[in-house]
PDB file of C-alpha atoms in Angstrom:
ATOM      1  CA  UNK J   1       0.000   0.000   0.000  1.00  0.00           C
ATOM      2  CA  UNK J   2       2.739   2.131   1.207  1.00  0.00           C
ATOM      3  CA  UNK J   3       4.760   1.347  -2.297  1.00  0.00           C
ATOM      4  CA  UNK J   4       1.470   2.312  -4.735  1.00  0.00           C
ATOM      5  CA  UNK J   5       0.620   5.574  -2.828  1.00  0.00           C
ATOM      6  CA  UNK J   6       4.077   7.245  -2.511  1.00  0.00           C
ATOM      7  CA  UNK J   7       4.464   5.865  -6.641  1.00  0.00           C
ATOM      8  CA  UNK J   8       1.808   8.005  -7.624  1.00  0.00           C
ATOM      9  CA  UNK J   9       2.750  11.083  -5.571  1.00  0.00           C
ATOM     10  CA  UNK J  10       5.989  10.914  -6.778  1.00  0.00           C
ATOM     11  CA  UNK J  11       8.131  12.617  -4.464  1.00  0.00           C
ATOM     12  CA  UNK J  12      10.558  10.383  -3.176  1.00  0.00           C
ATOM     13  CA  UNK J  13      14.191  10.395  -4.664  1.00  0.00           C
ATOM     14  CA  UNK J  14      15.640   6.961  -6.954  1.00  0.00           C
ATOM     15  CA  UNK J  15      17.277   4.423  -5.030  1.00  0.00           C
ATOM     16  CA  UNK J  16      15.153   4.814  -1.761  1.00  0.00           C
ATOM     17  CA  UNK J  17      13.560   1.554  -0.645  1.00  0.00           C
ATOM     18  CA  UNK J  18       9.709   2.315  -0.173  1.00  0.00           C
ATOM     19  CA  UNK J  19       9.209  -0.951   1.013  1.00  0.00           C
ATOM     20  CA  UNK J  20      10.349  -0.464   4.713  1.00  0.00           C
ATOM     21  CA  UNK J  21       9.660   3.836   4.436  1.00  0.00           C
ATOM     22  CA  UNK J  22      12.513   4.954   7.420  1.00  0.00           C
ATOM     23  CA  UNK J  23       9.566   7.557   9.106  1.00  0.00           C
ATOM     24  CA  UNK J  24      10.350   8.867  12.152  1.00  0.00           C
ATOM     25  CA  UNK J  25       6.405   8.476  13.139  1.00  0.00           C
ATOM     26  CA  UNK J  26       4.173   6.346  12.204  1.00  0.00           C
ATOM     27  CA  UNK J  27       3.445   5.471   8.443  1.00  0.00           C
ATOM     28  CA  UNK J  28       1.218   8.045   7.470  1.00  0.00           C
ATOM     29  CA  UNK J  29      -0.092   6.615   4.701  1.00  0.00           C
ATOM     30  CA  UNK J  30      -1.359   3.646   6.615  1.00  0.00           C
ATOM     31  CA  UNK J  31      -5.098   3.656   6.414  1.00  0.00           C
ATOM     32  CA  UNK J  32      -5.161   5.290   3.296  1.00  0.00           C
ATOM     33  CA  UNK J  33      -6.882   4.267  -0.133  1.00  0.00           C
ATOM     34  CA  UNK J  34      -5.911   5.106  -3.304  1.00  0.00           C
ATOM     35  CA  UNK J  35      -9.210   4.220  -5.879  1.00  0.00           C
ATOM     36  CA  UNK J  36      -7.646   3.244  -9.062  1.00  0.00           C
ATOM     37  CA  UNK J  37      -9.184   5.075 -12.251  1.00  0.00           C
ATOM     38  CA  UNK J  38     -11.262   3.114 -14.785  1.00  0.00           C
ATOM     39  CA  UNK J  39      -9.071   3.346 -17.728  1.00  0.00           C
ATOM     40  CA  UNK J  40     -11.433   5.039 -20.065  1.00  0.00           C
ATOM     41  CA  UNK J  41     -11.615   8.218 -18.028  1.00  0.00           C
ATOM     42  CA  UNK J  42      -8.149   8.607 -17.635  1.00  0.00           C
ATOM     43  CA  UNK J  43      -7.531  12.136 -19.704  1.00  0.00           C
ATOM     44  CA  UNK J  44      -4.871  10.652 -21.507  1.00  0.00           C
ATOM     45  CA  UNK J  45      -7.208   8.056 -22.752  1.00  0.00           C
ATOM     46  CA  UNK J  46      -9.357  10.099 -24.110  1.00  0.00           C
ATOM     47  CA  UNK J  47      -7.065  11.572 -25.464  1.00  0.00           C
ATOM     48  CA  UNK J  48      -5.924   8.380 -27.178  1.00  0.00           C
ATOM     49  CA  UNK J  49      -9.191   7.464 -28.311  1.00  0.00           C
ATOM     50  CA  UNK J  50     -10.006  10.857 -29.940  1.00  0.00           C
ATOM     51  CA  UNK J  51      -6.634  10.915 -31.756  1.00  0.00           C
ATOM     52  CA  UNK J  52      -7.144   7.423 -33.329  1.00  0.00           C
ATOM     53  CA  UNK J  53     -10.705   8.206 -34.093  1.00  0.00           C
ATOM     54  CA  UNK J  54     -10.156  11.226 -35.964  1.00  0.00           C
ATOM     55  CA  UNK J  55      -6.845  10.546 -37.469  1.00  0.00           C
ATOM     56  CA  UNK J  56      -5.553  13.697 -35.681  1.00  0.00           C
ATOM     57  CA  UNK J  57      -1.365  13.908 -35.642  1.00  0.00           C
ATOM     58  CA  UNK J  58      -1.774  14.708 -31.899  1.00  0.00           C
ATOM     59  CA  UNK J  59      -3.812  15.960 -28.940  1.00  0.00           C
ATOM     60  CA  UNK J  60      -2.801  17.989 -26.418  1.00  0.00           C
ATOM     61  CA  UNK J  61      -4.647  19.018 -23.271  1.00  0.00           C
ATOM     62  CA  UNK J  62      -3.417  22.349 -21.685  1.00  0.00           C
ATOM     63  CA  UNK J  63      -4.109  24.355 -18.580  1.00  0.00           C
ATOM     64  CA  UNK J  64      -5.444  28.317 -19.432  1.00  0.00           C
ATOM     65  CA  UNK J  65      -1.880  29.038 -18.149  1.00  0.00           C
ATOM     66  CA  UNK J  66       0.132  27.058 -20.651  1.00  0.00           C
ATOM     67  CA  UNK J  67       0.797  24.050 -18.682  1.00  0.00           C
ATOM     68  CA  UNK J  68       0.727  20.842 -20.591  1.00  0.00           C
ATOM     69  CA  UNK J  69      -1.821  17.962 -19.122  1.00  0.00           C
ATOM     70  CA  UNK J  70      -1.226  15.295 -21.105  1.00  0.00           C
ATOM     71  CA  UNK J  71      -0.719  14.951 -24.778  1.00  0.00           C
ATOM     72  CA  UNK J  72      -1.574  11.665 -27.543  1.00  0.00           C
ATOM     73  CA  UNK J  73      -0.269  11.068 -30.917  1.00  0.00           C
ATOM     74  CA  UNK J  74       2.868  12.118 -33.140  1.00  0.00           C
ATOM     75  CA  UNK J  75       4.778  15.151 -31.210  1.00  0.00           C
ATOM     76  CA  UNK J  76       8.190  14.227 -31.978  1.00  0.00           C
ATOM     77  CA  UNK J  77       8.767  16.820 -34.661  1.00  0.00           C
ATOM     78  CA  UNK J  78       7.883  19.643 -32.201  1.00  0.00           C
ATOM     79  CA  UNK J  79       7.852  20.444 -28.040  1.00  0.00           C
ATOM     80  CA  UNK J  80       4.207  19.740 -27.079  1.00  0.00           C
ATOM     81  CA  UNK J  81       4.950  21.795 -23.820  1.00  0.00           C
ATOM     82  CA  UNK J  82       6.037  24.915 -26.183  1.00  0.00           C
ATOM     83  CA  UNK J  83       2.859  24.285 -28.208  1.00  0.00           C
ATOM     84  CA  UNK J  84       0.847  23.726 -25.345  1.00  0.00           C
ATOM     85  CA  UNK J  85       2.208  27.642 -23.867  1.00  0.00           C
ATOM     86  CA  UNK J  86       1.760  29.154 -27.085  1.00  0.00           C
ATOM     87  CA  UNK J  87      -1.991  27.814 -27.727  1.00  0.00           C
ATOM     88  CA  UNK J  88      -3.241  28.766 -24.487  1.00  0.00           C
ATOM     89  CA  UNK J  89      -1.637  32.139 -25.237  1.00  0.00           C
ATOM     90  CA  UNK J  90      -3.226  32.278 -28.630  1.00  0.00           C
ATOM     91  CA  UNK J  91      -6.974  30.871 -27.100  1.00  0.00           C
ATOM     92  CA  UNK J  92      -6.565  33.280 -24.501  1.00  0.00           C
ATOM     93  CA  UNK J  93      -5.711  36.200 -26.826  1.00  0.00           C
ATOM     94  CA  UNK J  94      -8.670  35.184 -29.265  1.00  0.00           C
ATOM     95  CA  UNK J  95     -11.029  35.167 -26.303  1.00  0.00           C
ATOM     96  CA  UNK J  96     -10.273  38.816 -25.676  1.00  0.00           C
ATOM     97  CA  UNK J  97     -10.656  40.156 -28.942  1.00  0.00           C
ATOM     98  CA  UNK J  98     -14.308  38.521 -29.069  1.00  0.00           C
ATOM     99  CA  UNK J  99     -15.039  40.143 -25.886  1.00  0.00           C
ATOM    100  CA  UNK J 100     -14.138  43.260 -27.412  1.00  0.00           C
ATOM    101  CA  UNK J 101     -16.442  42.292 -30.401  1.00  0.00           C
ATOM    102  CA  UNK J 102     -19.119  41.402 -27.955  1.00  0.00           C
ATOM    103  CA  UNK J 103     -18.938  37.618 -28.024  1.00  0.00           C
ATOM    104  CA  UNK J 104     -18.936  36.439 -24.256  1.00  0.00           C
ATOM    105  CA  UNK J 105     -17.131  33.488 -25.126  1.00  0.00           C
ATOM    106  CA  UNK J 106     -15.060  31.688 -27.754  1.00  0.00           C
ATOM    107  CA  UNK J 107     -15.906  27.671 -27.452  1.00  0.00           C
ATOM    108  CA  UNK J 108     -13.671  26.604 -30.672  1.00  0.00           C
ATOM    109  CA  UNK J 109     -11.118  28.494 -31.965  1.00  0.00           C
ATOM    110  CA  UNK J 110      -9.588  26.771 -35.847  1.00  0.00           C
ATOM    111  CA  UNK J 111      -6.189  27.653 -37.382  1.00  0.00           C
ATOM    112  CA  UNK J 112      -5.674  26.871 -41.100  1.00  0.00           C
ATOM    113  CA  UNK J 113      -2.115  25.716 -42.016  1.00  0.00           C
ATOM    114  CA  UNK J 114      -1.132  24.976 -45.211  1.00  0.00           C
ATOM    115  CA  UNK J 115      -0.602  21.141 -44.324  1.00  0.00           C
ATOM    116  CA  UNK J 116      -1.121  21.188 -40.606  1.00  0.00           C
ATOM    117  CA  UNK J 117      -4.507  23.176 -39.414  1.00  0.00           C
ATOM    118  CA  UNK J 118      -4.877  23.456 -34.962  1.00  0.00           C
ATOM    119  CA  UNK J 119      -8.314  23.189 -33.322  1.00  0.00           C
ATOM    120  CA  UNK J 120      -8.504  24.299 -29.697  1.00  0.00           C
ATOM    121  CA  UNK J 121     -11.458  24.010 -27.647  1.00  0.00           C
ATOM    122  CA  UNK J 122     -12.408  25.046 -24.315  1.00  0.00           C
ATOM    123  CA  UNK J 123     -13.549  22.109 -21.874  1.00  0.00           C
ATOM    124  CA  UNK J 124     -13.445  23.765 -18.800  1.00  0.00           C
ATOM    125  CA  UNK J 125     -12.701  27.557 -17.715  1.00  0.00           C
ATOM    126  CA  UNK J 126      -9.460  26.600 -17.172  1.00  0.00           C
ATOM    127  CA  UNK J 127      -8.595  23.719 -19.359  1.00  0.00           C
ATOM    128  CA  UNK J 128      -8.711  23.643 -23.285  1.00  0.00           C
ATOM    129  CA  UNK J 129      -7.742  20.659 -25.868  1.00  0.00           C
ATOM    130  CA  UNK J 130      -5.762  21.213 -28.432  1.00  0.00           C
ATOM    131  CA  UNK J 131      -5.920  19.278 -31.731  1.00  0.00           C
ATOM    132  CA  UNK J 132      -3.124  19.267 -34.522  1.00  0.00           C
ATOM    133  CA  UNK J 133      -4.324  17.260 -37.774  1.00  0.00           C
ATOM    134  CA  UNK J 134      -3.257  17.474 -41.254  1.00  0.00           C
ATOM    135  CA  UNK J 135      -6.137  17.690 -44.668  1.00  0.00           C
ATOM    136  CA  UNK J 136      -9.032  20.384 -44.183  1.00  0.00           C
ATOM    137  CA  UNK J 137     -11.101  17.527 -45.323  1.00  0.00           C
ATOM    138  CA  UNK J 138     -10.966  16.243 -41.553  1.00  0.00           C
ATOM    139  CA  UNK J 139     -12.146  19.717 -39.843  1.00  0.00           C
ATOM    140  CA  UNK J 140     -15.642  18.189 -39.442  1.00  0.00           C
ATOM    141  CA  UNK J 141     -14.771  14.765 -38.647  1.00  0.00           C
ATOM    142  CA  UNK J 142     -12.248  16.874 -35.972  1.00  0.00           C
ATOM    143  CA  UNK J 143     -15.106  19.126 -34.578  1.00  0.00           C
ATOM    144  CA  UNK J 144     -17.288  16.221 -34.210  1.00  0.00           C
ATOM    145  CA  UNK J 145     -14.668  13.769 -32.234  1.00  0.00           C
ATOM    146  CA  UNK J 146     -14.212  16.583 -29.919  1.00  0.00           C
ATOM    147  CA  UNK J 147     -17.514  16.841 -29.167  1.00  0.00           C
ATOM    148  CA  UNK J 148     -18.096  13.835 -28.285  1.00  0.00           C
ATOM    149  CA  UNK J 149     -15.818  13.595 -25.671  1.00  0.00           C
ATOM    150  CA  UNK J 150     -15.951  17.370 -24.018  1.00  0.00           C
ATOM    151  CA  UNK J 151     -18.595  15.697 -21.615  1.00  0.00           C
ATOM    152  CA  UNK J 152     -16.104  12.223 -20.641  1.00  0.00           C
ATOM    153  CA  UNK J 153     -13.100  14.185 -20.557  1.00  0.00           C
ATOM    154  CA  UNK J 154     -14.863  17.448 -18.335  1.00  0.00           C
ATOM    155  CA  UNK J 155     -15.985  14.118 -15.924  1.00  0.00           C
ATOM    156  CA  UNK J 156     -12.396  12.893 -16.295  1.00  0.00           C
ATOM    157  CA  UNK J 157     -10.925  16.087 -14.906  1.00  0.00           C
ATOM    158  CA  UNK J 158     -13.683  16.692 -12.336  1.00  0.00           C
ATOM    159  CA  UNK J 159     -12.381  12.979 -11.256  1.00  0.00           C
ATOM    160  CA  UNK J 160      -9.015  13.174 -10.930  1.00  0.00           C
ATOM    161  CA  UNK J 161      -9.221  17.211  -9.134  1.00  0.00           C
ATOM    162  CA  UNK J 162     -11.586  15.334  -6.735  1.00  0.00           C
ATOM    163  CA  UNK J 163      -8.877  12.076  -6.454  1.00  0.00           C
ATOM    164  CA  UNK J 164      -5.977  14.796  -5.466  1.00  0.00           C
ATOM    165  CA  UNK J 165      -8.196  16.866  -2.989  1.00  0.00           C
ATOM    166  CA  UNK J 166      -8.921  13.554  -1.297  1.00  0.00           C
ATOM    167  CA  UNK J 167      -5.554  12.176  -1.116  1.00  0.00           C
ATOM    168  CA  UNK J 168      -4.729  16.063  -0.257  1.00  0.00           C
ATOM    169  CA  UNK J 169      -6.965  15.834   3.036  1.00  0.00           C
ATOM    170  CA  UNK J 170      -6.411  12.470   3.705  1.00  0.00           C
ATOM    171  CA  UNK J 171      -2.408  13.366   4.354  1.00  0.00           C
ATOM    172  CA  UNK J 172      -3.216  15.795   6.690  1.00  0.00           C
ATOM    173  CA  UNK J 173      -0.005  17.668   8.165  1.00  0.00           C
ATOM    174  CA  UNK J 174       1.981  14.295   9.319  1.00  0.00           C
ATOM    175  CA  UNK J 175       2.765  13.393   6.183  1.00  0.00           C
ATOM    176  CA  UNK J 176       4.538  16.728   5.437  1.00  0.00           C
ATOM    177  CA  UNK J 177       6.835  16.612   8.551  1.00  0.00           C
ATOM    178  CA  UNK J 178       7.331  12.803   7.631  1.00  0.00           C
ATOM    179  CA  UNK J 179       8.140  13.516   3.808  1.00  0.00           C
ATOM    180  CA  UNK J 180      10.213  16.562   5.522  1.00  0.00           C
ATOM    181  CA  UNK J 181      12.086  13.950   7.457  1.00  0.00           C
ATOM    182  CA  UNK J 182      12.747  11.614   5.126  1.00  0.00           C
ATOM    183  CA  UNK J 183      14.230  14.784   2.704  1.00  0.00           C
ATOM    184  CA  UNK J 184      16.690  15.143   5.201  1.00  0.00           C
ATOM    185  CA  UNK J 185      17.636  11.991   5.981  1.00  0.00           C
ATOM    186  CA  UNK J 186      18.177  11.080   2.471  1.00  0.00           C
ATOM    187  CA  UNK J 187      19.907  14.360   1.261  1.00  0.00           C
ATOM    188  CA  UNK J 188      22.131  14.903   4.574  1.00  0.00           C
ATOM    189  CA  UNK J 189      25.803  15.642   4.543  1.00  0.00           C
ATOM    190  CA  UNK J 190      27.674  13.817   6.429  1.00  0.00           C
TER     191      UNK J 190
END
């Protein structure tokens, strides 16, 4: 139990041995559950899904300030954490000017390449997807993917936010001046 939870948070260096955690206090993970997603509303399953149904090169899902969520498909011949700064800047940017038009809000916003065209949508207030595809004869097979799962992947995120705030509480201050311990313990000079 000990091993899965501190996994998924992540925080402990390479080469410790979770197994037997050296605490000073008690475990303070003891007691608590981690509920394991159903696969399909994993973000970056969706993700997966929509990029294979619509033949899109990739799919990126970013946060309104830039920060990449996850990402699906072909990215390797460009930085899907520069793209995913850049779009939100972009959606962002085209949201204001509508608001200046008198639109309250921009839902879809398309950019026409010559070989590579960008759809980004909002799903949340603070969360937009971001899909690259190549052929203009795919914009409405594109727009209609996406719409079809803005509802799964909003539930998705709603999921997971609620996952983190659990795990959050369910930590409580303990685990801080435990993680805090171990910190030192591993990174002390002798």
């Amino acid at each position: 139990e000990y091993r899965k939870s501190s996994l998924i948070l992540g925080i402990l260096p390479l080469g410790v041995d979770v197994a037997k955690p050296p605490l000073r206090d008690a475990d303070p993970m003891q007691g608590i559950e981690i509920e394991e997603v159903p696969v399909r509303t994993k973000p970056g399953r969706i993700l997966d899904d929509l990029v294979e149904g619509c033949g899109a090169v990739g799919a990126i899902l970013v946060s309104k300030s830039g920060v990449k969520i996850a990402h699906s498909g072909q990215m390797s011949d460009f930085n899907p954490h520069t793209a995913a700064a850049l779009m939100a800047g972009t959606f962002v940017g085209q949201q204001k000017v509508a608001e200046m038009l008198g639109e309250d809000e921009i839902v879809i916003a398309l950019q026409q390449g010559k070989n590579r065209h960008v759809q980004t949508s909002r799903i949340t207030d603070d969360v937009f997807l971001v899909v690259i595809f190549e052929g203009t004869e795919r914009i409405g097979r594109v727009r209609f993917s996406v719409s079809r799962i803005e509802e799964p992947m909003r539930k998705a995120l709603e999921y997971t936010q609620e996952q983190t705030r659990r795990l959050e509480g369910s930590l409580g201050e303990g685990f801080g001046r435990s993680v805090m311990g171990l910190l030192d313990d591993t990174f002390e000079t002798r």
